[in-house]
Every structure is written in structure tokens, then in C-alpha cells.
Coordinates of C-alpha atoms in Angstrom, one line a residue:
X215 CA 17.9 45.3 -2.9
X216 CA 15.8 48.2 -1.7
X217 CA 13.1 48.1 1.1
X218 CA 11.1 51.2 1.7
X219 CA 7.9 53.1 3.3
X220 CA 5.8 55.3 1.5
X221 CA 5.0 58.5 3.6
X222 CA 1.4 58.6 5.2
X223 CA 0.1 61.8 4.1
X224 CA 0.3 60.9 0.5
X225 CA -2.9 61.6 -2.1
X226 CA -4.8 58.7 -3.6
X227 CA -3.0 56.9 -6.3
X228 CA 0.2 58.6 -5.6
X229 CA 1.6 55.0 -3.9
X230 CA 0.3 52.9 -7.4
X231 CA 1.7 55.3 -9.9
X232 CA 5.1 55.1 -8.5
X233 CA 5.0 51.6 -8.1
X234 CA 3.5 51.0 -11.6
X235 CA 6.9 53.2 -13.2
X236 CA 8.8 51.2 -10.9
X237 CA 7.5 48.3 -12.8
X238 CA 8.7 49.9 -16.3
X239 CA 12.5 49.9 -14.8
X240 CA 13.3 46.2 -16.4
X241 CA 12.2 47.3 -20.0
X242 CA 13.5 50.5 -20.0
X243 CA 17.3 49.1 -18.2
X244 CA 18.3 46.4 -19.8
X245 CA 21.1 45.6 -18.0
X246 CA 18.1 44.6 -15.7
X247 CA 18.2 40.9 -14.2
X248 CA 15.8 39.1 -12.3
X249 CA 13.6 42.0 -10.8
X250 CA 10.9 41.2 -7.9
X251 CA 9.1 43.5 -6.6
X252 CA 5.9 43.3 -3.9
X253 CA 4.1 44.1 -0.7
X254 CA 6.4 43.2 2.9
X255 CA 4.4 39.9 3.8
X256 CA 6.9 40.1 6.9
X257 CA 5.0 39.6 10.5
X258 CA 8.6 40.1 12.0
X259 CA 8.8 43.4 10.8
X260 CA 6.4 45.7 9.0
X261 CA 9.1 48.9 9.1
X262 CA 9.2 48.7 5.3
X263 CA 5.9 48.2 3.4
X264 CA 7.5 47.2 0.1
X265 CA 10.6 46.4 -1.7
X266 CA 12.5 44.8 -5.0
X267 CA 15.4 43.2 -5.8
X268 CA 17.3 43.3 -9.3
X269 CA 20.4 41.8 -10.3
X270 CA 23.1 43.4 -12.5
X271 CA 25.9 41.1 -15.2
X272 CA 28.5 43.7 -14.0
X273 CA 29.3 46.2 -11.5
X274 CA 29.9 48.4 -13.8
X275 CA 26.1 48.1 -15.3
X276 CA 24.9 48.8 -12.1
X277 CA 26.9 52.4 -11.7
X278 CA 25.5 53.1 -15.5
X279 CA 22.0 53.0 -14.5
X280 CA 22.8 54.6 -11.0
X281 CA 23.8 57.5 -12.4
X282 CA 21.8 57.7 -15.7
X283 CA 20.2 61.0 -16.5
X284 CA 16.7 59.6 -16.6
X285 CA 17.4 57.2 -13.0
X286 CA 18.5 60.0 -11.2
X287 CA 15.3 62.3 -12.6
X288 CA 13.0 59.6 -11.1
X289 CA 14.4 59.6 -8.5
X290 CA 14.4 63.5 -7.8
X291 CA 10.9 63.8 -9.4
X292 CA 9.1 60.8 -8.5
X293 CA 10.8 59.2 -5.5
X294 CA 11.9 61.4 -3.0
X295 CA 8.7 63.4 -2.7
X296 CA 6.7 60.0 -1.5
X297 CA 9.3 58.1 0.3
X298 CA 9.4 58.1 4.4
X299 CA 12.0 56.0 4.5
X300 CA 14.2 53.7 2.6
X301 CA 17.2 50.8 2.5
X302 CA 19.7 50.2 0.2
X303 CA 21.6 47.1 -0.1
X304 CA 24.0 46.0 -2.8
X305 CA 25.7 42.6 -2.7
X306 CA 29.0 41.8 -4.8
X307 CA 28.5 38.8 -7.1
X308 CA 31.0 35.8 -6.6
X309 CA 34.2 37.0 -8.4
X310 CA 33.3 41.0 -7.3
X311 CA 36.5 42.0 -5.3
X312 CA 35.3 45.7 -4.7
X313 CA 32.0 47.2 -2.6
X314 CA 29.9 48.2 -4.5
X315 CA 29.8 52.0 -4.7
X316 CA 29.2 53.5 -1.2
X317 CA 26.7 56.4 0.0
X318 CA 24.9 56.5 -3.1
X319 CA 21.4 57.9 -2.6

């Protein structure tokens, strides 16, 4: 799971083209499970303006896309640069006896 704000000071359509290549991810990963992504509808807290969830088979298909040459380019290229602020969660599947890899960013 990942929550996040966009920064303020962004140009027009900067916000929707990330989010559009966002959309992509599932086709292009398909190790991909289950991804939703949206708008915070929260009225208990509006920190965050958007986030998505995906689900992995393995935890090992989730460190494969983590550090793939072309998620850790978006993530450099496209992500940082319009980001404020972000949260990363990962939850262990039943049967998962590890964390799932620590201080990634």
C-alpha cells in the first residue's frame, strides 16, 4: 500500500500523467495482483491525496519489481520530482514468516 501527496507547485497535467503511468504498472508487472488505485475520499484525514494498493503471489515478486531497472527509473524520473510526501506499507501474506524488505524507498 502506498498513500501520498503530490507537491503544490506542480505544472498542469504533471499530477494526471503520473497517475495515468501509474495506471500502466499492472500490464507492464505481471506479478501484479489486485491493483486499486484513487482519490483519498477520507474526511478523517486528507494528509494524503491519493493512493493504491497491489498485491504480490510471493515476496520474492515483490523485491523483483522493487528493484527492476525500469521501477526504480520511474521512480527517479517520474516520481520523486512531484511527490511531497509519501507512505509505504507492505503486509506479509498468511504463511510470510519474514518483514518484508525494510527502508526501501
Amino acid at each position: 500500500m502506498l498513500v501520498f501527496r503530490f507537491r503544490d507547485d506542480l505544472p498542469p497535467g504533471a499530477a494526471e500523467s503520473v497517475l495515468a503511468e501509474l495506471e500502466t504498472f499492472p500490464s507492464r508487472y505481471p506479478a501484479m495482483r489486485n491493483w486499486r488505485s484513487g482519490v483519498n475520499v477520507s474526511t478523517r484525514d486528507t494528509s494524503m491525496t491519493h493512493g493504491f494498493v497491489v498485491e504480490f503471489p510471493t515476496e520474492q515478486d515483490l523485491l523483483d519489481y522493487l528493484h527492476s531497472d525500469s521501477h526504480e527509473r520511474f521512480v527517479r524520473e517520474r516520481w520523486r520530482p512531484v511527490i511531497e510526501r509519501q507512505a509505504i506499507v507492505s503486509i506479509p501474506t498468511a504463511g510470510d514468516a519474514q518483514p518484508i524488505e525494510r527502508g526501501h524507498r
